CSV table of C-alpha atoms and ligand atoms in Angstrom, one decimal:
chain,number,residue,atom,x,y,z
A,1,UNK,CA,57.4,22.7,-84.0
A,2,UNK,CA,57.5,19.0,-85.3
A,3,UNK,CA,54.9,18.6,-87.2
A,4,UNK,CA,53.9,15.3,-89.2
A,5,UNK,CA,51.8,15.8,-92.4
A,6,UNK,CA,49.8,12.9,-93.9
A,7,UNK,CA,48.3,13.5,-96.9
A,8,UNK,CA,47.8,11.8,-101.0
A,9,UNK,CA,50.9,11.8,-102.7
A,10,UNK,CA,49.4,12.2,-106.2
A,11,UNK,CA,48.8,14.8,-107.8
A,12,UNK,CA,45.5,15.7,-106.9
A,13,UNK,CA,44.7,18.7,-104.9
A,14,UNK,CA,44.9,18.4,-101.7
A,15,UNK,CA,48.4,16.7,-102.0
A,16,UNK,CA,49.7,19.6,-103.4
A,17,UNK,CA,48.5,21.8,-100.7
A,18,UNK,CA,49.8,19.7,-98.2
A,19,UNK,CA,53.5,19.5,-99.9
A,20,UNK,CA,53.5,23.3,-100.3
A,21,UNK,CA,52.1,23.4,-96.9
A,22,UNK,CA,55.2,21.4,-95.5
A,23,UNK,CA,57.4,22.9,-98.1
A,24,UNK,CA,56.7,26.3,-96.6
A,25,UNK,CA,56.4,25.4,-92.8
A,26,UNK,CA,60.3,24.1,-93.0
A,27,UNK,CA,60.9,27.6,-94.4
A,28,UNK,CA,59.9,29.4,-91.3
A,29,UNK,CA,61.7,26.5,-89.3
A,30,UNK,CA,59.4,24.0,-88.3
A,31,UNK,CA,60.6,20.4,-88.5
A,32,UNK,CA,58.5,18.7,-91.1
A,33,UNK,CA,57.6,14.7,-91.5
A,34,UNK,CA,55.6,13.7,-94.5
A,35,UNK,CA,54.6,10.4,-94.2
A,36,UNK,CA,52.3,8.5,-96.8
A,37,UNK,CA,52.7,5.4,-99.3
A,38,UNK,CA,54.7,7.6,-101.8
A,39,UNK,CA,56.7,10.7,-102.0
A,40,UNK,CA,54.6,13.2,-102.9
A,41,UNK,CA,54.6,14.3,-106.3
A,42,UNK,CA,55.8,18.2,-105.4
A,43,UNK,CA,58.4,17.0,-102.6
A,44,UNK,CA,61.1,17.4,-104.8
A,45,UNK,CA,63.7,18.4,-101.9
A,46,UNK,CA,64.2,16.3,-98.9
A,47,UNK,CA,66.5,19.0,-96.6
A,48,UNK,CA,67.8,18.9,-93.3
A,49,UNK,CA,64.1,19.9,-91.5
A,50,UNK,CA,61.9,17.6,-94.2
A,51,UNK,CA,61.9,14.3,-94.0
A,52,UNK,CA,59.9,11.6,-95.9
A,53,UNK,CA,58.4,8.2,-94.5
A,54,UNK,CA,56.9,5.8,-96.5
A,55,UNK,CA,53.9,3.5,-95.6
A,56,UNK,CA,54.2,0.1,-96.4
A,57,UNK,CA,51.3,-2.5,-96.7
A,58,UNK,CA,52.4,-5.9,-97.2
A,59,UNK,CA,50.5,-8.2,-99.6
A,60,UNK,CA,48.9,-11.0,-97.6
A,61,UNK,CA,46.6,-13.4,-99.4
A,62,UNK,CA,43.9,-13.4,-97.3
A,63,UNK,CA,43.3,-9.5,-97.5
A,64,UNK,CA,41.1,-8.8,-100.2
A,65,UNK,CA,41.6,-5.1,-99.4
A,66,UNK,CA,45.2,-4.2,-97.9
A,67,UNK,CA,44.9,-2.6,-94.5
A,68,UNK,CA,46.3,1.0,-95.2
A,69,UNK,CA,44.9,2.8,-92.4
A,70,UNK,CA,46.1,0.2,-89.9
A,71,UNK,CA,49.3,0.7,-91.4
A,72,UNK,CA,49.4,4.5,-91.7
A,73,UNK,CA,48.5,4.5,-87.7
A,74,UNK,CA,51.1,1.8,-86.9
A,75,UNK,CA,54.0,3.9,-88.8
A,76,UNK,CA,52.4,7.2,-87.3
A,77,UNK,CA,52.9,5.9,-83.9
A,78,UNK,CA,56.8,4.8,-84.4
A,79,UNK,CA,57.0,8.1,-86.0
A,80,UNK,CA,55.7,10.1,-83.5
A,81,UNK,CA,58.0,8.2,-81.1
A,82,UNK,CA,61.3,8.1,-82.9
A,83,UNK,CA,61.2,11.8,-84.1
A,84,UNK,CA,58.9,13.7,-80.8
A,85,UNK,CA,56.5,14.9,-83.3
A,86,UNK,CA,54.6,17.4,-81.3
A,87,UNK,CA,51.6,18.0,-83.7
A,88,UNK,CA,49.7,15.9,-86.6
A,89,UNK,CA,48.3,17.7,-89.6
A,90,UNK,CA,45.9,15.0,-91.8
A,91,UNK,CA,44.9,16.4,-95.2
A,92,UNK,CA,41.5,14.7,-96.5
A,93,UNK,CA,39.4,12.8,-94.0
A,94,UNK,CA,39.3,9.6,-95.5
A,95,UNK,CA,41.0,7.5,-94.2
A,96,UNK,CA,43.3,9.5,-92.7
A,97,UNK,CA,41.5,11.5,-89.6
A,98,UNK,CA,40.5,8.0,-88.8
A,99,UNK,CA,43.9,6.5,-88.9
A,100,UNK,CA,45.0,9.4,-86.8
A,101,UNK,CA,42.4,8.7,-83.7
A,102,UNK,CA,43.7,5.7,-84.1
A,103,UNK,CA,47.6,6.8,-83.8
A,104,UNK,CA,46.2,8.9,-81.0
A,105,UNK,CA,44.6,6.6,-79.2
A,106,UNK,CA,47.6,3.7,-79.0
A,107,UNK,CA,49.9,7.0,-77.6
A,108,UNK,CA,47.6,7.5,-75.1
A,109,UNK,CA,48.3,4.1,-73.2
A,110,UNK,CA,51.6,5.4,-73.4
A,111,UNK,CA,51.2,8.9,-71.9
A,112,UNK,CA,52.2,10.4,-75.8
A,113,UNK,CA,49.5,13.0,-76.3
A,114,UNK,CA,49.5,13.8,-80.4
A,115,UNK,CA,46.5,16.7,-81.0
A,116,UNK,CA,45.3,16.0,-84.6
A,117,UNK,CA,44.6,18.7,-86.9
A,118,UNK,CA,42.3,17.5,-89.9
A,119,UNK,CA,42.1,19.7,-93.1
A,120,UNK,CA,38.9,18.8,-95.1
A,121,UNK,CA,39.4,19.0,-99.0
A,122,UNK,CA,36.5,18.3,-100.4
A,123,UNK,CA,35.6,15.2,-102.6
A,124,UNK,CA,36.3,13.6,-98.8
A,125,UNK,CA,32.8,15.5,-97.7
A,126,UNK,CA,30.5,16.1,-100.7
A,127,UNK,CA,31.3,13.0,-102.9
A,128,UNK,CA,32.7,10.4,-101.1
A,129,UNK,CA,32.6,11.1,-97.5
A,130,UNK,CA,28.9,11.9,-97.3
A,131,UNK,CA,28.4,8.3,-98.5
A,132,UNK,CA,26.4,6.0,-96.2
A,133,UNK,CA,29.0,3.6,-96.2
A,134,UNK,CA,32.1,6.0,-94.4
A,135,UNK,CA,29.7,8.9,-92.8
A,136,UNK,CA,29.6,7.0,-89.5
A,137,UNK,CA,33.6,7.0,-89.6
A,138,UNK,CA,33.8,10.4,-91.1
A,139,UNK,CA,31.5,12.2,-89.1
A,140,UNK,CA,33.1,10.4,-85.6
A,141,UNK,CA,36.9,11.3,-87.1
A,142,UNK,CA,36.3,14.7,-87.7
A,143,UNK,CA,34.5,15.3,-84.2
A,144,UNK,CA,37.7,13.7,-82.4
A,145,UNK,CA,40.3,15.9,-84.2
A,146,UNK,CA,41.7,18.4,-82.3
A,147,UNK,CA,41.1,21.4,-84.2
A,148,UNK,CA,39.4,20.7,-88.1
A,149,UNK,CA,39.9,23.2,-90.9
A,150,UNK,CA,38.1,23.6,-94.6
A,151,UNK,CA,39.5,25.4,-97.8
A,152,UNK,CA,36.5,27.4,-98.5
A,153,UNK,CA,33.5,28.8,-96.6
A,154,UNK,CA,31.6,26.6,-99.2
A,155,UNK,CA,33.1,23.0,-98.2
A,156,UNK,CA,32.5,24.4,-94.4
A,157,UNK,CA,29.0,25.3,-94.6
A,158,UNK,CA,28.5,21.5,-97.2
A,159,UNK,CA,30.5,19.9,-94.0
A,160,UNK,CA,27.3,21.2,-91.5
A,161,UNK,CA,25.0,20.5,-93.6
A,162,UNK,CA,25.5,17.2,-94.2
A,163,UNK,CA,27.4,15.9,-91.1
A,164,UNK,CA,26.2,16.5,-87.6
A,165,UNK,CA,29.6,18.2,-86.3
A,166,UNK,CA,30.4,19.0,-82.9
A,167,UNK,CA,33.6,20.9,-83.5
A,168,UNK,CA,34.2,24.4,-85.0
A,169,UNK,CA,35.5,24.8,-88.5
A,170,UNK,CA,38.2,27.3,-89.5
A,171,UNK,CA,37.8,28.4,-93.4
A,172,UNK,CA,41.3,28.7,-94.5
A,173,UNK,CA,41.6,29.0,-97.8
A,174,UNK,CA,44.2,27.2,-100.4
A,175,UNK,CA,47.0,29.4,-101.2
A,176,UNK,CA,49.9,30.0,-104.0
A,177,UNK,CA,53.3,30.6,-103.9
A,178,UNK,CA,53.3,33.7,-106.3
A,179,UNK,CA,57.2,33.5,-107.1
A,180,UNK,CA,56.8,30.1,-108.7
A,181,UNK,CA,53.8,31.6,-110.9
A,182,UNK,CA,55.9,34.6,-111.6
A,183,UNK,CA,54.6,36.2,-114.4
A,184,UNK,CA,58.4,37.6,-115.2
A,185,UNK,CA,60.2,34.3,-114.2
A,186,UNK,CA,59.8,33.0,-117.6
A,187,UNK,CA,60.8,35.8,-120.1
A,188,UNK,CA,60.5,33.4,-123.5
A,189,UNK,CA,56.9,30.8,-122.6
A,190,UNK,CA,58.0,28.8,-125.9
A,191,UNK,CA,54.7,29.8,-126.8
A,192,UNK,CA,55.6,29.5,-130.5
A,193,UNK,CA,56.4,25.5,-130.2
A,194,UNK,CA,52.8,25.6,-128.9
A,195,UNK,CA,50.5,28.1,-131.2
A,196,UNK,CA,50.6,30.5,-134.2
A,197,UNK,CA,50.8,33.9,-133.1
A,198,UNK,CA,47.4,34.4,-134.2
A,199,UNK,CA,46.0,31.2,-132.2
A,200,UNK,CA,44.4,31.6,-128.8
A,201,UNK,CA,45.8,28.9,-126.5
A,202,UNK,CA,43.0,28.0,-123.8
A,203,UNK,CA,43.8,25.0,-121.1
A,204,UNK,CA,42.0,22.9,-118.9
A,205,UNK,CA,44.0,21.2,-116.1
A,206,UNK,CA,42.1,18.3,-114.1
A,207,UNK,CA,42.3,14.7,-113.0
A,208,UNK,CA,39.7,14.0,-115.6
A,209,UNK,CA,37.3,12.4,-113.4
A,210,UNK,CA,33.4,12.6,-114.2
A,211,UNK,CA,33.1,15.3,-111.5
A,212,UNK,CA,35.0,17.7,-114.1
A,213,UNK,CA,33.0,17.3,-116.9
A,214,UNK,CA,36.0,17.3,-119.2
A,215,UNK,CA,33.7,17.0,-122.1
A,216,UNK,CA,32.3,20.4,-121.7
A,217,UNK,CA,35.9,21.7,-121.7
A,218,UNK,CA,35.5,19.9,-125.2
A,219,UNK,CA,32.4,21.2,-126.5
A,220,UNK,CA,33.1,25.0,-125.2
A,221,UNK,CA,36.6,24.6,-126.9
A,222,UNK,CA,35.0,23.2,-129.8
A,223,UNK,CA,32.7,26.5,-129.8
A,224,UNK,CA,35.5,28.7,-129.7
A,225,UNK,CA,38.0,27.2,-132.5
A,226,UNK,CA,34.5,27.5,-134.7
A,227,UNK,CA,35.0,31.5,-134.1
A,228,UNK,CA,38.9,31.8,-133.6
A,229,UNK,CA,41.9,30.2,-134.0
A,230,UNK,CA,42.8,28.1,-130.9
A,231,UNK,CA,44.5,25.2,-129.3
A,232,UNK,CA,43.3,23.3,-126.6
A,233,UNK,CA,46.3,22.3,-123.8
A,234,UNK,CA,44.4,19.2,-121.8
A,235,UNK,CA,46.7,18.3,-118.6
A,236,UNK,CA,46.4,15.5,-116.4
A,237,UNK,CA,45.3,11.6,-116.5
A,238,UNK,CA,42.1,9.8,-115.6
A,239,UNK,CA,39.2,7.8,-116.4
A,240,UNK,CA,37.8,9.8,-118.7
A,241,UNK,CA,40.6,10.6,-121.0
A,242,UNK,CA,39.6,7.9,-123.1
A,243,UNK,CA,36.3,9.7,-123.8
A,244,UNK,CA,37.7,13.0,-124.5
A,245,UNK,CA,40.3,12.0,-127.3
A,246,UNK,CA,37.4,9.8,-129.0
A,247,UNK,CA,35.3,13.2,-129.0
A,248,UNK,CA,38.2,15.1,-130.1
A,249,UNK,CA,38.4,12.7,-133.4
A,250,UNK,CA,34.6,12.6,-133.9
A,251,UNK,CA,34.4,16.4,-133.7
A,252,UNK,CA,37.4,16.5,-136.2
A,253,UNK,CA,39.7,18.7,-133.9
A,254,UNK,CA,42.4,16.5,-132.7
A,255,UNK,CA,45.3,18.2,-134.7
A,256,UNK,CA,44.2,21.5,-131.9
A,257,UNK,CA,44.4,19.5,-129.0
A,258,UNK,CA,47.2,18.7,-127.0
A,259,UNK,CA,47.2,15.9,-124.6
A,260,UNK,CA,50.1,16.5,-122.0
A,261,UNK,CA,49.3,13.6,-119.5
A,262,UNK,CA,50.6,14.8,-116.0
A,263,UNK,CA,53.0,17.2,-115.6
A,264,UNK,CA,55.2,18.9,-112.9
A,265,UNK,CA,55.5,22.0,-114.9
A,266,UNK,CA,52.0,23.4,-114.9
A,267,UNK,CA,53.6,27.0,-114.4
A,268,UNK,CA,55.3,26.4,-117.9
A,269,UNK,CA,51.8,25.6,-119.7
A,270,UNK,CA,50.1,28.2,-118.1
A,271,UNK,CA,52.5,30.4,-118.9
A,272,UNK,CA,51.8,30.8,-122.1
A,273,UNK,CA,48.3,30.0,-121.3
A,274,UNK,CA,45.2,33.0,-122.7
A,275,UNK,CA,42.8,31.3,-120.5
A,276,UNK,CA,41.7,28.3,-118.2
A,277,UNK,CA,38.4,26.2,-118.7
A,278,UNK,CA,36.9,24.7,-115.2
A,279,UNK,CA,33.3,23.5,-115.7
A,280,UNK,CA,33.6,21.1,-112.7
A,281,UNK,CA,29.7,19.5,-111.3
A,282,UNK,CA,31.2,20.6,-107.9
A,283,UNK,CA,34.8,22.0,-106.6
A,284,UNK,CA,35.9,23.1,-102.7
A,285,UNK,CA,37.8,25.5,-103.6
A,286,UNK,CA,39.7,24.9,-107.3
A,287,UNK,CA,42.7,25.2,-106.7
A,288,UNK,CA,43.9,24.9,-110.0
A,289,UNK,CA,41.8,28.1,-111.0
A,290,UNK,CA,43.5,29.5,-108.4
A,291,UNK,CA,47.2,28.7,-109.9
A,292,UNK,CA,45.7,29.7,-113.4
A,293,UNK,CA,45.2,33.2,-112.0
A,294,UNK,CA,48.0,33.5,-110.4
A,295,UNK,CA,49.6,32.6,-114.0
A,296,UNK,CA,47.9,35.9,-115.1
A,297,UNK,CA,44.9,33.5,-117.2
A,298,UNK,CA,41.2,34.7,-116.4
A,299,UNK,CA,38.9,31.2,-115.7
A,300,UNK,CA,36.0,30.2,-117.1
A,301,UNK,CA,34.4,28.0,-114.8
A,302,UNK,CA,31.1,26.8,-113.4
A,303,UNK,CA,29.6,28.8,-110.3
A,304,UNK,CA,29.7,25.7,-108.0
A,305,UNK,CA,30.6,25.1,-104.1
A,306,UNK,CA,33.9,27.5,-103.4
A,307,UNK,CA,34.9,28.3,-107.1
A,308,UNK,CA,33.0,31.7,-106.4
A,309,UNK,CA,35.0,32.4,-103.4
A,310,UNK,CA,38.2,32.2,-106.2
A,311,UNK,CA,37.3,33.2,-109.5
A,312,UNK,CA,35.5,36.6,-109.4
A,313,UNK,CA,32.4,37.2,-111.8
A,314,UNK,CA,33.3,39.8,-114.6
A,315,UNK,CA,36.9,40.5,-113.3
A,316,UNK,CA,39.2,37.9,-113.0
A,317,UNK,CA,36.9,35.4,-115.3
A,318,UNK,CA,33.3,34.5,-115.8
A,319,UNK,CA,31.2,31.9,-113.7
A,320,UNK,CA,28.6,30.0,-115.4
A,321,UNK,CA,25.6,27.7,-114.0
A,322,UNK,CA,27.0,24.0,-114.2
A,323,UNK,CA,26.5,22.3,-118.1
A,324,UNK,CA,25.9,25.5,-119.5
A,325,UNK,CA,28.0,25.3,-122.8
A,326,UNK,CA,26.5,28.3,-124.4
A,327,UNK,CA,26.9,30.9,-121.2
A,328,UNK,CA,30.7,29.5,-121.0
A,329,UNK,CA,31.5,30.0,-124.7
A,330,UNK,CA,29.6,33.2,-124.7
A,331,UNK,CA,32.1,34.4,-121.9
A,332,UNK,CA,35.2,32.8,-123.5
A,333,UNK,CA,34.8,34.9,-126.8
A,334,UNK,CA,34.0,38.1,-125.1
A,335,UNK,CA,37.3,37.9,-123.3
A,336,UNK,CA,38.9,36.5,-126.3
A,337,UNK,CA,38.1,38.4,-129.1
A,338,UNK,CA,39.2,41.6,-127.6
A,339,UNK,CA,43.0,42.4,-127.0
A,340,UNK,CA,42.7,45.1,-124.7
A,341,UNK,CA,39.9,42.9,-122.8
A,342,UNK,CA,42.0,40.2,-122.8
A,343,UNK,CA,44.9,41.8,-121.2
A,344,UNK,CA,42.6,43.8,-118.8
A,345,UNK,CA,41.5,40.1,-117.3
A,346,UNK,CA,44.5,38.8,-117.0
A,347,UNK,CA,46.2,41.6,-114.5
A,348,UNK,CA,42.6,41.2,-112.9
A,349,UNK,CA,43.5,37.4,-112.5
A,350,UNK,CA,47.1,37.7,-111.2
A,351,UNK,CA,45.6,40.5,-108.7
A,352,UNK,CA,42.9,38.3,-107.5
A,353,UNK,CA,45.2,35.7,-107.4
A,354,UNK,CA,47.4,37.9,-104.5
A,355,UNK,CA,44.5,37.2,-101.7
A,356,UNK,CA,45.7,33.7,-101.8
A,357,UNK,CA,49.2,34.5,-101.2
A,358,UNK,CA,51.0,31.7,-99.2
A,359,UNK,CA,52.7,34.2,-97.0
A,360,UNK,CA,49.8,35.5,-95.6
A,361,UNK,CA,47.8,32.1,-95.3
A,362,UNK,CA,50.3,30.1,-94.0
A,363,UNK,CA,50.4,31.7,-90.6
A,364,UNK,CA,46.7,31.0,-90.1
A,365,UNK,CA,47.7,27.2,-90.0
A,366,UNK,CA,50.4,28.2,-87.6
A,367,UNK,CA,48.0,29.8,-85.4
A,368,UNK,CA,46.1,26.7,-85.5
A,369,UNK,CA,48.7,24.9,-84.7
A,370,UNK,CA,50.2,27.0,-81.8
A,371,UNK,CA,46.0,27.1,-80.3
A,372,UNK,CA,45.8,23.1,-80.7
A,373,UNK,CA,48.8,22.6,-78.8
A,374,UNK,CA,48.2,24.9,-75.9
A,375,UNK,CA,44.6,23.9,-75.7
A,376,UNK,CA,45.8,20.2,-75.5
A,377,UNK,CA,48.6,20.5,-72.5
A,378,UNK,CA,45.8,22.6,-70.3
A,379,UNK,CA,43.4,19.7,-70.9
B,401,GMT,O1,39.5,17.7,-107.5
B,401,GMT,C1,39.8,16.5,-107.1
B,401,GMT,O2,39.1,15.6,-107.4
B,401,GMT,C2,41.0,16.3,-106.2
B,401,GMT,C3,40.7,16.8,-104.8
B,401,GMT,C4,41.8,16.4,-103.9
B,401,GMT,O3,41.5,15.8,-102.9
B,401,GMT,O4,42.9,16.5,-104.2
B,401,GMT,O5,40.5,18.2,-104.9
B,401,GMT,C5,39.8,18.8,-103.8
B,401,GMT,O6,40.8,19.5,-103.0
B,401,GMT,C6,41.4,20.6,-103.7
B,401,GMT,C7,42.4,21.1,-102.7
B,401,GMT,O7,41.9,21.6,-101.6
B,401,GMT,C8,40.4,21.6,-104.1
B,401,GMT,O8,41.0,22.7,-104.8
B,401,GMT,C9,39.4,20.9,-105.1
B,401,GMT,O9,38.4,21.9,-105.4
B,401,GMT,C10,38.7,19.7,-104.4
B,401,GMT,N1,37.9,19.0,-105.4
B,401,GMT,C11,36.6,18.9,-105.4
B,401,GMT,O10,36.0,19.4,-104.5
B,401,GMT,C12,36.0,18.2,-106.5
């Protein structure tokens, strides 16, 4: 198939998806067109069956917002055009599904039928979709696609709930390519450039927005370097980094904490990782849990929307209501403070992490695929 993917290019969540998605999908032979305002930030190869277009939105003085979506669909249509993409995949709603109808739409008048397959991520439903300002647009984009999926049972039954949607949803679930987290591919972590050998090394791995309460990453790290030797690994960039490294100073534990900014080489870190904080206010899925685990690194994370459906209670980790320091830190120093324990959750983590195993859930997007089309040529 020729399949066009539009998704974010950074390095939040649902970009990656969509890049390993694509990355994949060209594996098994499908032609694959990325097209958004920058190569995304996992697309390191462009081969013979992936191919990347940009979007570009001129500057005009008059626009005191730039047109992206009017853009996106403009460069969708000469896309579909030029290259006889057969099949659209849109990853986050906003504003993509929309620009997509819109794509759709201008092919129509020129008897170019492009089915639309929108994947819902989260933030696009529960925290910025669900706003009164883009519901109308949201709800009417994802009742025109095609065929709509959600990463977790959770974001699907938060998208009923709060939308009044015509079509089905299909849960399929985020998924990890297990070679690259290969807990053998890296024989020597460099753990020791990192940590003393008697130092627990705990990491938290975000776009530090206020959704992932990054200061309780702090204040449960804080608890556990009062009990234990430990390092903190922070990893990522965002709004409330600021915050964080001003805490870090005022609690006096800055020379344990190790700012990274973004990085490409999260399987690196979290290889030498003994376990992954994710207190988030609310998370789809969490997929960076999910690549923890499947670094071997048990999670300690909050028991909100889809995290539940990831990190297992007692076995690969602990969940804990949202803001509760004390329950979290409680949980990080039983699993800590115990060597055999500590081991024991971390094969638990890797073997949780196997249900998400791209192999098996790419195919369910395939099948998607392969319904959307043949539903669209009887209508
Ligand atoms: O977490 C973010 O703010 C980024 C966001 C995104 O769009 O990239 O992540 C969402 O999609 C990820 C991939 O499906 C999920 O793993 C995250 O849980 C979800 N974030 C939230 O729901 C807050």
């Amino acid at each position: 198939m020729k399949i066009a993917i539009v998704c974010y290019p950074t390095f939040g969540g649902s970009g990656v998806v969509a890049t390993e998605l694509g990355l994949e999908l060209s594996k098994r032979g499908h032609e694959i067109h990325f097209i958004t305002y920058n190569q995304p930030v996992r697309l390191e190869l462009i081969s013979h069956n992936v191919h990347y277009h940009e979007v570009n939105v001129p500057e005009y003085p008059l626009f005191h917002y730039q047109p992206y979506e009017l853009a996106l669909s403009s460069k969708l249509v000469d896309m579909v055009k030029l290259h006889g993409i057969e099949i659209l995949h849109v990853h986050y709603a906003i504003p993509h599904a929309y620009a997509a109808y819109m794509a759709k739409k201008m092919l129509q008048e020129e008897d170019i039928y492009l089915p639309i397959v929108t994947t819902l991520h989260g933030t696009d439903i529960t925290l910025v979709g669900s706003h009164p300002f883009y519901k109308p647009a949201v709800t009417f984009s994802i009742n025109k696609s095609d065929a709509v999926t959600a990463v977790s049972q959770s974001l699907k039954d938060d998208t009923l709930r709060l939308f009044d949607i015509k079509n089905d949803i299909h849960v399929v679930p985020n998924f990890i390519d297990l070679e690259k987290h290969n807990l053998h591919g890296f024989k020597d972590c460099q753990r020791g450039m990192m940590a003393q050998d008697d130092e627990k090394i705990i990491t938290h791995i975000s776009n530090l927005r206020p959704v992932k309460r990054v200061q309780d990453v702090i204040s449960v790290f804080y608890n556990i370097q009062k009990e234990m030797p430990a390092k903190l690994m922070f990893i990522g960039e965002g709004p409330e980094k600021e915050k964080v490294e001003l805490r870090c100073q005022e609690l006096g534990i800055l020379d344990k904490v190790v700012f990274f900014g973004k990085s490409n080489e999260i399987d690196k870190i979290l290889c030498f990782s003994d376990l992954f904080l994710l207190p988030s206010l609310t998370e789809s899925f969490g997929l960076a849990a999910l690549e923890a685990m499947a670094s071997g690194v048990p999670v300690i994370s909050s028991n909100t929307g889809g995290i539940p459906e990831v990190n297992i209670h007692g076995e690969s980790g602990f969940l804990s209501p949202v803001g509760d320091i004390e329950d979290m830190t409680k949980n990080a120093l039983y699993i800590l403070k115990d060597e055999k324990r500590l081991k024991t959750f971390k094969n638990n983590a890797r073997k949780q992490s196997l249900n998400f195993d791209l192999h098996a859930i790419v195919p369910k997007y395939e099948a998607i695929y392969e319904d959307t089309l043949a539903k669209c040529l009887v209508l």
